[in-house]
Coordinates of C-alpha atoms in Angstrom, one line a residue:
M470 CA 14.2 -64.7 20.3
K471 CA 13.6 -63.4 23.8
K472 CA 17.3 -62.5 24.1
R473 CA 17.1 -60.6 20.8
S474 CA 14.0 -58.7 21.9
A475 CA 15.7 -57.9 25.2
L476 CA 18.8 -56.7 23.5
I477 CA 16.8 -54.4 21.1
G478 CA 14.9 -53.0 24.1
L479 CA 18.2 -52.3 25.9
V480 CA 19.6 -50.5 22.9
V481 CA 16.4 -48.3 22.6
Y482 CA 16.6 -47.6 26.4
L483 CA 20.2 -46.5 26.1
C484 CA 19.6 -44.4 23.1
L485 CA 16.6 -42.6 24.6
F486 CA 17.7 -42.1 28.1
L487 CA 21.5 -42.2 28.2
S488 CA 22.4 -40.5 24.9
G489 CA 19.8 -37.8 24.9
C490 CA 18.0 -39.2 21.7
S491 CA 14.3 -38.9 21.1
F492 CA 11.9 -40.3 18.7
S493 CA 12.0 -37.0 16.8
S494 CA 15.6 -37.8 15.9
F495 CA 14.5 -40.6 13.6
D496 CA 13.4 -40.1 10.0
T497 CA 9.8 -41.2 10.0
K498 CA 10.0 -42.0 6.3
N499 CA 12.3 -44.9 7.3
L500 CA 10.0 -46.2 10.0
M501 CA 6.7 -46.3 8.2
T502 CA 5.1 -45.5 4.8
P503 CA 2.9 -42.4 4.8
P504 CA -0.8 -43.1 5.2
K505 CA -2.7 -43.6 2.0
A506 CA -4.8 -40.8 0.6
N507 CA -8.6 -41.2 0.7
Q508 CA -10.4 -42.7 -2.2
D509 CA -11.3 -39.3 -3.7
Q510 CA -7.7 -38.2 -3.6
Q511 CA -6.5 -41.4 -5.2
A512 CA -9.1 -41.2 -8.0
I513 CA -8.2 -37.6 -8.7
Q514 CA -4.5 -38.3 -8.7
A515 CA -5.0 -41.3 -11.1
L516 CA -7.0 -39.2 -13.6
L517 CA -4.5 -36.4 -13.6
Q518 CA -1.6 -38.8 -14.1
G519 CA -3.3 -40.8 -16.8
N520 CA -0.9 -43.3 -18.4
R521 CA 2.2 -41.2 -17.5
P522 CA 4.6 -42.7 -15.0
D523 CA 4.6 -39.4 -13.0
I524 CA 3.5 -35.8 -13.1
T525 CA 4.9 -32.6 -11.7
L526 CA 2.1 -30.5 -10.0
V527 CA 2.0 -26.8 -10.7
Y528 CA 0.9 -24.3 -8.0
P529 CA -0.7 -20.9 -8.7
Q530 CA 1.7 -18.2 -7.6
N531 CA -0.8 -15.5 -6.5
G532 CA -4.4 -15.1 -5.4
E533 CA -6.6 -16.9 -2.9
Y534 CA -6.1 -20.4 -4.3
R535 CA -2.5 -21.7 -4.2
S536 CA -3.0 -25.4 -4.4
A537 CA -2.2 -27.5 -7.5
I538 CA -5.5 -29.3 -7.0
I539 CA -8.4 -27.0 -6.2
M540 CA -11.7 -28.2 -5.0
H541 CA -14.7 -26.2 -6.3
D542 CA -18.3 -27.0 -7.4
F543 CA -18.1 -25.7 -11.0
T544 CA -20.9 -28.0 -12.2
G545 CA -23.4 -26.6 -9.7
D546 CA -24.7 -29.9 -8.5
G547 CA -23.8 -29.4 -4.9
E548 CA -20.8 -31.7 -5.1
Q549 CA -17.2 -30.6 -4.9
D550 CA -15.4 -30.9 -8.3
A551 CA -11.6 -30.7 -8.8
I552 CA -9.3 -28.6 -11.0
G553 CA -5.7 -29.9 -11.3
F554 CA -2.6 -28.2 -12.7
Y555 CA 0.5 -30.1 -13.8
S556 CA 3.6 -29.6 -16.1
T557 CA 3.7 -31.2 -19.5
E558 CA 7.5 -30.8 -19.9
N559 CA 8.1 -34.5 -19.5
T560 CA 5.8 -35.2 -22.4
G561 CA 7.9 -33.0 -24.7
A562 CA 5.0 -30.6 -25.2
G563 CA 6.1 -28.0 -22.6
G564 CA 3.8 -25.6 -20.7
V565 CA 1.1 -26.5 -18.2
E566 CA -2.1 -28.5 -18.5
V567 CA -5.3 -28.0 -16.5
Q568 CA -7.7 -30.8 -16.0
F569 CA -11.3 -30.4 -14.8
L570 CA -12.7 -33.3 -12.9
S571 CA -16.3 -33.9 -11.6
K572 CA -17.8 -36.5 -9.4
T573 CA -20.7 -38.6 -10.6
E574 CA -22.6 -41.5 -9.1
E575 CA -20.1 -43.9 -10.8
G576 CA -17.1 -42.0 -9.4
W577 CA -14.6 -39.3 -10.6
E578 CA -14.3 -38.6 -14.3
S579 CA -12.4 -36.1 -16.4
T580 CA -14.7 -33.3 -17.8
A581 CA -12.2 -31.4 -19.9
V582 CA -8.4 -30.9 -20.4
F583 CA -6.7 -27.8 -21.7
Q584 CA -3.1 -27.2 -22.4
N585 CA -1.4 -23.8 -22.2
T586 CA 2.1 -22.8 -23.4
A587 CA 2.7 -20.8 -20.2
L588 CA 5.3 -22.3 -17.8
Q589 CA 3.3 -21.3 -14.7
V590 CA -0.1 -20.4 -13.4
D591 CA -0.5 -16.8 -12.0
R592 CA -3.8 -17.2 -10.2
V593 CA -7.3 -18.8 -10.2
C594 CA -10.5 -17.0 -9.5
F595 CA -14.2 -18.1 -9.2
G596 CA -17.2 -16.0 -10.1
T597 CA -20.9 -16.3 -10.7
L598 CA -22.4 -16.1 -14.2
S599 CA -26.1 -16.3 -13.4
Q600 CA -28.7 -15.9 -10.6
S601 CA -28.7 -19.7 -10.4
G602 CA -25.1 -19.7 -9.3
R603 CA -23.5 -20.9 -12.5
S604 CA -19.7 -20.8 -12.1
L605 CA -17.2 -18.6 -14.0
I606 CA -13.6 -19.9 -13.7
L607 CA -10.7 -17.6 -14.5
I608 CA -7.2 -18.8 -14.9
G609 CA -4.3 -16.4 -15.3
W610 CA -1.6 -18.1 -17.3
G611 CA 2.1 -16.9 -17.1
S612 CA 3.3 -14.1 -14.9
A613 CA 1.9 -10.6 -14.3
A614 CA 5.0 -9.7 -12.2
G615 CA 7.7 -7.4 -13.4
T616 CA 7.7 -4.0 -15.0
T617 CA 8.2 -4.8 -18.6
G618 CA 6.8 -7.2 -21.1
R619 CA 3.4 -8.8 -21.4
T620 CA 3.6 -12.4 -20.2
A621 CA 0.3 -13.0 -18.5
A622 CA -3.0 -13.8 -20.2
V623 CA -6.4 -14.7 -18.7
N624 CA -8.8 -17.3 -20.0
A625 CA -12.4 -17.9 -18.8
Y626 CA -13.7 -21.4 -18.4
V627 CA -17.5 -22.0 -18.4
Y628 CA -19.2 -25.3 -17.7
S629 CA -22.0 -26.1 -20.1
L630 CA -25.2 -27.3 -18.5
G631 CA -25.2 -30.3 -20.8
G632 CA -21.6 -31.2 -19.8
G633 CA -18.2 -30.1 -21.0
I634 CA -16.3 -26.9 -20.5
T635 CA -15.6 -24.1 -23.0
E636 CA -12.5 -21.9 -22.9
Y637 CA -12.7 -18.2 -23.7
P638 CA -9.4 -16.3 -24.1
L639 CA -9.8 -12.8 -22.7
G640 CA -6.3 -11.5 -23.6
P641 CA -3.3 -10.2 -21.7
Y642 CA -3.4 -8.5 -18.3
A643 CA -1.2 -7.0 -15.7
E644 CA -4.0 -7.0 -13.0
M645 CA -7.5 -8.4 -12.9
V646 CA -10.4 -8.6 -10.5
L647 CA -14.0 -9.9 -10.5
T648 CA -16.5 -7.0 -10.4
D649 CA -20.3 -6.4 -10.2
F650 CA -20.7 -2.9 -11.4
D651 CA -24.5 -3.1 -11.7
R652 CA -24.9 -5.0 -8.4
N653 CA -27.1 -7.7 -9.9
G654 CA -25.1 -10.6 -8.3
I655 CA -23.5 -11.6 -11.6
N656 CA -19.8 -11.1 -12.0
E657 CA -17.9 -9.3 -14.7
V658 CA -14.2 -9.6 -15.3
F659 CA -12.1 -6.4 -15.0
T660 CA -8.6 -6.5 -16.5
V661 CA -6.0 -3.8 -17.0
D662 CA -2.8 -3.9 -19.1
K663 CA 0.4 -1.9 -19.1
F664 CA 1.8 0.5 -21.7
L665 CA 4.2 -1.2 -24.1
P666 CA 6.6 0.7 -26.3
A667 CA 6.9 -0.2 -29.9
E668 CA 9.2 -3.2 -30.4
V669 CA 10.2 -2.2 -33.9
E670 CA 11.0 1.3 -35.0
G671 CA 8.1 2.8 -36.9
D672 CA 5.5 0.7 -35.1
E673 CA 2.9 2.2 -32.8
P674 CA 3.2 1.6 -29.0
T675 CA 0.5 -0.3 -27.2
P676 CA -1.3 2.0 -24.7
A677 CA -2.5 0.8 -21.3
K678 CA -6.1 -0.2 -21.4
A679 CA -8.7 -1.3 -18.9
R680 CA -11.4 -3.7 -20.1
V681 CA -14.6 -5.3 -18.7
F682 CA -15.8 -8.7 -19.9
T683 CA -19.4 -10.0 -19.4
W684 CA -21.3 -13.1 -20.2
S685 CA -23.7 -12.2 -22.9
Q686 CA -25.6 -14.3 -25.5
G687 CA -23.8 -17.5 -24.6
T688 CA -20.2 -16.2 -24.7
M689 CA -17.7 -13.9 -22.9
R690 CA -17.7 -10.5 -24.5
E691 CA -15.7 -7.2 -24.0
T692 CA -18.4 -4.8 -22.9
W693 CA -16.5 -1.7 -21.9
S694 CA -13.0 -0.4 -22.2
T695 CA -11.1 2.9 -21.4
D696 CA -7.6 4.2 -21.3
A697 CA -5.4 3.5 -18.2
D698 CA -2.4 5.4 -17.0
N699 CA 0.5 4.8 -19.4
S700 CA 3.1 5.7 -16.8
I701 CA 2.3 2.7 -14.6
S702 CA 5.0 0.0 -14.8
S703 CA 3.5 -2.5 -12.4
Y704 CA 0.3 -2.8 -10.3
S705 CA 0.3 -3.4 -6.5
A706 CA -3.4 -4.2 -6.0
A707 CA -6.9 -4.0 -7.4
I708 CA -9.9 -4.0 -5.2
F709 CA -13.6 -3.9 -6.2
G710 CA -16.1 -2.3 -3.8
K711 CA -18.3 0.7 -3.2
L712 CA -16.8 4.1 -4.1
T713 CA -19.9 5.8 -2.9
P714 CA -23.2 4.4 -1.5
S715 CA -24.5 4.3 -5.1
I716 CA -21.4 3.7 -7.2
S717 CA -19.3 0.5 -7.3
G718 CA -15.9 0.5 -8.8
V719 CA -12.3 -0.7 -8.9
A720 CA -9.5 1.1 -7.0
L721 CA -6.3 0.2 -8.8
D722 CA -3.0 1.0 -7.1
G723 CA 0.0 1.1 -9.3
V724 CA 3.8 1.9 -9.2
K725 CA 5.6 4.1 -11.7
A726 CA 9.2 3.6 -13.0
D727 CA 10.6 5.9 -10.3
G728 CA 8.9 3.8 -7.5
S729 CA 6.2 6.4 -6.7
M730 CA 2.6 5.2 -6.4
T731 CA -0.7 6.3 -7.5
T732 CA -4.4 5.2 -7.6
Q733 CA -6.9 5.1 -10.5
L734 CA -10.6 4.6 -10.0
F735 CA -12.8 2.8 -12.6
Y736 CA -16.6 2.9 -12.5
T737 CA -19.4 2.8 -15.0
E738 CA -21.6 5.7 -15.9
D739 CA -24.1 6.2 -18.7
G740 CA -23.1 2.9 -20.4
D741 CA -19.4 3.7 -20.4
L742 CA -16.4 2.7 -18.3
K743 CA -14.8 5.8 -16.6
N744 CA -11.3 6.4 -15.2
A745 CA -11.0 8.9 -12.4
P746 CA -9.3 11.4 -12.1
E747 CA -10.2 12.4 -15.6
G748 CA -7.8 13.3 -18.4
V749 CA -5.4 10.4 -18.0
N750 CA -2.3 10.5 -20.2
T751 CA -2.8 14.2 -21.1
E752 CA -0.5 17.1 -20.2
E753 CA -3.2 18.5 -17.8
Y754 CA -3.6 15.3 -15.9
S755 CA -3.2 15.6 -12.2
N756 CA -3.7 12.7 -9.7
P757 CA -4.2 13.6 -6.0
F758 CA -3.3 10.1 -5.0
Q759 CA 0.3 10.5 -6.1
R760 CA 2.6 9.4 -3.3
P761 CA 6.3 8.6 -2.7
A762 CA 7.8 5.2 -3.0
T763 CA 8.1 5.0 0.7
A764 CA 4.4 5.7 1.3
T765 CA 3.2 2.2 0.3
F766 CA -0.4 2.6 1.3
L767 CA -3.1 0.7 -0.6
S768 CA -6.7 1.5 -1.1
R769 CA -9.0 -0.3 1.3
D770 CA -12.1 -0.1 3.4
L771 CA -10.2 1.1 6.4
D772 CA -13.0 1.8 8.9
G773 CA -15.3 -1.0 7.9
D774 CA -18.1 1.2 6.7
G775 CA -18.5 -0.6 3.4
I776 CA -17.0 2.3 1.4
L777 CA -13.5 2.2 0.0
E778 CA -11.1 4.7 1.4
L779 CA -8.3 6.1 -0.9
P780 CA -4.9 7.3 0.4
T781 CA -3.5 10.8 0.0
V782 CA -0.3 11.5 2.0
S783 CA 1.8 14.3 3.5
L784 CA 5.2 14.0 5.1
L785 CA 5.2 14.8 8.8
P786 CA 6.8 18.2 9.7
G787 CA 10.0 18.5 11.6
L788 CA 11.6 15.2 10.4
P789 CA 15.4 15.3 10.1
E790 CA 16.6 16.1 6.6
T791 CA 19.0 13.1 6.7
L792 CA 16.1 10.7 7.5
S793 CA 15.0 8.0 5.0
P794 CA 11.2 8.1 5.4
D795 CA 9.2 5.0 6.1
P796 CA 5.3 4.7 6.3
T797 CA 5.3 5.9 9.9
C798 CA 6.7 9.3 8.6
Y799 CA 3.5 10.2 6.8
Q800 CA 0.1 11.5 7.8
V801 CA -2.4 9.6 5.7
N802 CA -5.6 11.4 4.8
W803 CA -8.1 8.7 3.7
C804 CA -10.7 10.0 1.3
H805 CA -14.0 9.0 -0.2
F806 CA -14.6 9.4 -3.9
Q807 CA -17.1 12.0 -5.2
K808 CA -17.5 12.7 -8.9
G809 CA -14.9 15.3 -9.6
D810 CA -13.9 15.7 -6.0
L811 CA -12.7 13.9 -2.8
T812 CA -14.1 14.0 0.7
L813 CA -11.6 13.6 3.6
T814 CA -13.0 11.0 6.0
I815 CA -10.1 9.9 8.2
R816 CA -6.8 11.4 9.3
A817 CA -4.5 8.6 10.3
M818 CA -1.1 7.5 11.4
M819 CA -0.1 4.1 10.0
N820 CA 2.5 1.5 10.9
L821 CA 2.3 -1.0 8.1
A822 CA 5.2 -3.1 9.3
E823 CA 3.6 -3.6 12.7
N824 CA 0.0 -3.8 11.4
Y825 CA -1.7 -1.0 13.2
W826 CA -3.2 2.5 12.7
F827 CA -5.0 5.1 14.7
R828 CA -7.1 8.2 14.0
L829 CA -5.3 11.4 14.4
P830 CA -7.4 14.0 16.4
Y831 CA -8.2 17.1 14.4
Y832 CA -6.3 19.3 16.9
L833 CA -3.1 17.3 16.2
N834 CA -3.3 17.8 12.4
G835 CA 0.1 19.2 11.4
K836 CA 1.2 19.3 15.0
I837 CA 2.8 15.9 15.5
T838 CA 5.8 14.1 14.2
S839 CA 7.3 10.6 14.7
S840 CA 10.5 8.7 15.4
N841 CA 10.6 5.1 14.5
D842 CA 13.0 2.7 16.2
T843 CA 12.5 -0.5 14.2
Q844 CA 15.0 -2.5 16.4
R845 CA 12.9 -1.9 19.5
R846 CA 9.6 -2.0 17.5
T847 CA 8.8 1.4 19.0
V848 CA 7.4 4.7 17.5
T849 CA 7.6 7.8 19.5
Y850 CA 5.2 10.7 18.6
S851 CA 6.2 14.2 19.6
E852 CA 4.6 17.6 19.4
I853 CA 5.9 19.9 16.7
I854 CA 5.8 23.7 17.0
K855 CA 5.9 26.1 14.1
T856 CA 7.6 29.3 14.9
A857 CA 5.7 32.5 14.1
K858 CA 8.7 34.5 12.8
S859 CA 10.6 32.0 10.6
G860 CA 8.0 29.4 10.0
E861 CA 10.4 26.7 10.9
Y862 CA 9.4 23.6 12.8
L863 CA 10.8 23.0 16.3
L864 CA 10.6 19.6 18.0
G865 CA 8.4 19.9 21.2
E866 CA 8.0 17.4 24.0
P867 CA 7.4 13.7 23.4
L868 CA 3.7 12.9 23.7
F869 CA 3.4 9.1 23.7
T870 CA 5.1 5.9 22.5
I871 CA 3.6 2.9 20.9
R872 CA 5.6 -0.3 21.2
V873 CA 5.1 -3.9 20.0
F874 CA 6.1 -6.6 22.5
T875 CA 6.3 -10.3 22.3
R876 CA 3.9 -12.0 24.7
S877 CA 6.8 -13.3 26.8
S878 CA 8.4 -9.9 27.1
W879 CA 5.1 -8.2 27.9
E880 CA 4.4 -10.7 30.6
S881 CA 7.9 -10.4 32.1
R882 CA 8.1 -6.6 32.1
G883 CA 8.3 -4.8 35.4
P884 CA 5.4 -2.8 37.0
S885 CA 7.3 0.4 36.3
S886 CA 7.4 0.0 32.5
G887 CA 4.5 2.5 32.1
Y888 CA 2.9 0.8 29.2
E889 CA -0.9 0.2 28.8
K890 CA -2.1 -2.6 26.6
L891 CA -3.9 -1.5 23.4
A892 CA -4.4 -4.8 21.6
T893 CA -3.0 -8.3 21.1
Q894 CA -2.5 -10.4 18.0
N895 CA -0.8 -13.8 17.8
D896 CA 2.5 -13.3 19.6
S897 CA 2.3 -9.5 19.6
V898 CA 1.1 -7.2 22.3
Y899 CA 0.6 -3.5 21.5
G900 CA 1.3 -1.1 24.3
I901 CA 1.2 2.7 24.7
Q902 CA 3.2 4.8 27.1
T903 CA 2.1 8.4 27.8
L904 CA 5.0 10.8 28.1
T905 CA 3.3 14.1 28.7
G906 CA 1.4 15.7 31.6
D907 CA -0.3 18.4 29.5
E908 CA -4.0 18.1 30.2
T909 CA -5.0 19.0 26.6
M910 CA -2.7 16.4 25.1
L911 CA -3.8 13.8 27.6
R912 CA -7.4 14.2 26.3
Y913 CA -6.2 13.6 22.7
I914 CA -4.1 10.6 23.7
Q915 CA -7.2 9.1 25.3
Q916 CA -9.0 9.5 21.9
I917 CA -6.0 7.7 20.2
K918 CA -6.2 4.8 22.7
R919 CA -9.9 4.4 21.8
D920 CA -9.3 4.7 18.1
F921 CA -6.3 2.3 17.9
K922 CA -6.9 -0.5 15.4
L923 CA -5.1 -3.4 13.8
L924 CA -4.9 -3.4 10.0
S925 CA -5.7 -7.1 9.7
E926 CA -7.1 -9.3 12.4

């Protein structure tokens, strides 16, 4: 036995130290069994599986919750409950089943099971139905992706105080978001659908519609609805927030068939749901948020003031005619909503690919252009001069360059690189190099350094 142990030890030594092997070369599945899940996980898995030999878990494709088993206190007892999704194809039924499980003093138990014919789960959202914190669970079944068809539908699930869960179908959607238009701490559900042409000649098409559902008299009800833009083929984002200090609403960014983008604003007034700008789907309709396919800016609270900013864009002057624009080629004027009007709040230059933006000083409005070198992760901003006689734009001197370095390349750069650090994020270091000696421009570049921000921390 000692000889055998010694031989095994010699083989391991030779493998590790003479042949360049390491423990990472072995498949750990062959060395040991994975550690057992804790008791809660085992109990949840057993309830989901039931008497089936095996189940295929299904994962939500979008939204904040992407796990096949989501932990959330939907009973309101202060204990984490569970929601599990799995395919029912192996049972011959097809579709996806969702099971709600709650933990009691005796252990885990199944509260409710619902089957859906959809083959996937789009997203899961959690809201509040009462001041006591009663949960609203939204499950989007199917897929809201794509530009044609209507394949996604949302159902609301509400836990009864006496036990059990009730399912409320809210209908098809292309985008949805939880809202609180009256700011009472209780959520509504905002959904919007897309225009669908008539499938059969002679039938009427289905117009795009925005709807708001609320919990009323013990059920989910459609409280408001209004027309949405029929020209939108897909939606990019929906965000609920303050449009003004006193008005809350949804900023809905959408894409048209030609790839261009636009924004619609939905808010409540005098007991009705409004869509701004007014006159959607009429010949007179004009939307100031119309922007090219290459200007992929989405509504957001850009400056953190609690009010949503809405993007309007203009192509920078002096760009080569042969250039295919990207987001760095636009000046973005971010606006606040006012009834019947917009208020310009921020002039900005944006680099979405590199996750940064900066305020453009007023003096440089219309007097700056850009050149983006994506390989070197560098954007150079130059002065642009409009000639008095012809009105043509001439390229002036380079003013400054913003470049994104890896940490290692930043640390290894020479002292003569001329870059000053603006920000760091993960493995990226943002640097600026001043290229002009003009005193006026130097003052504005100092402002740009102070106002440089990352889009997401």
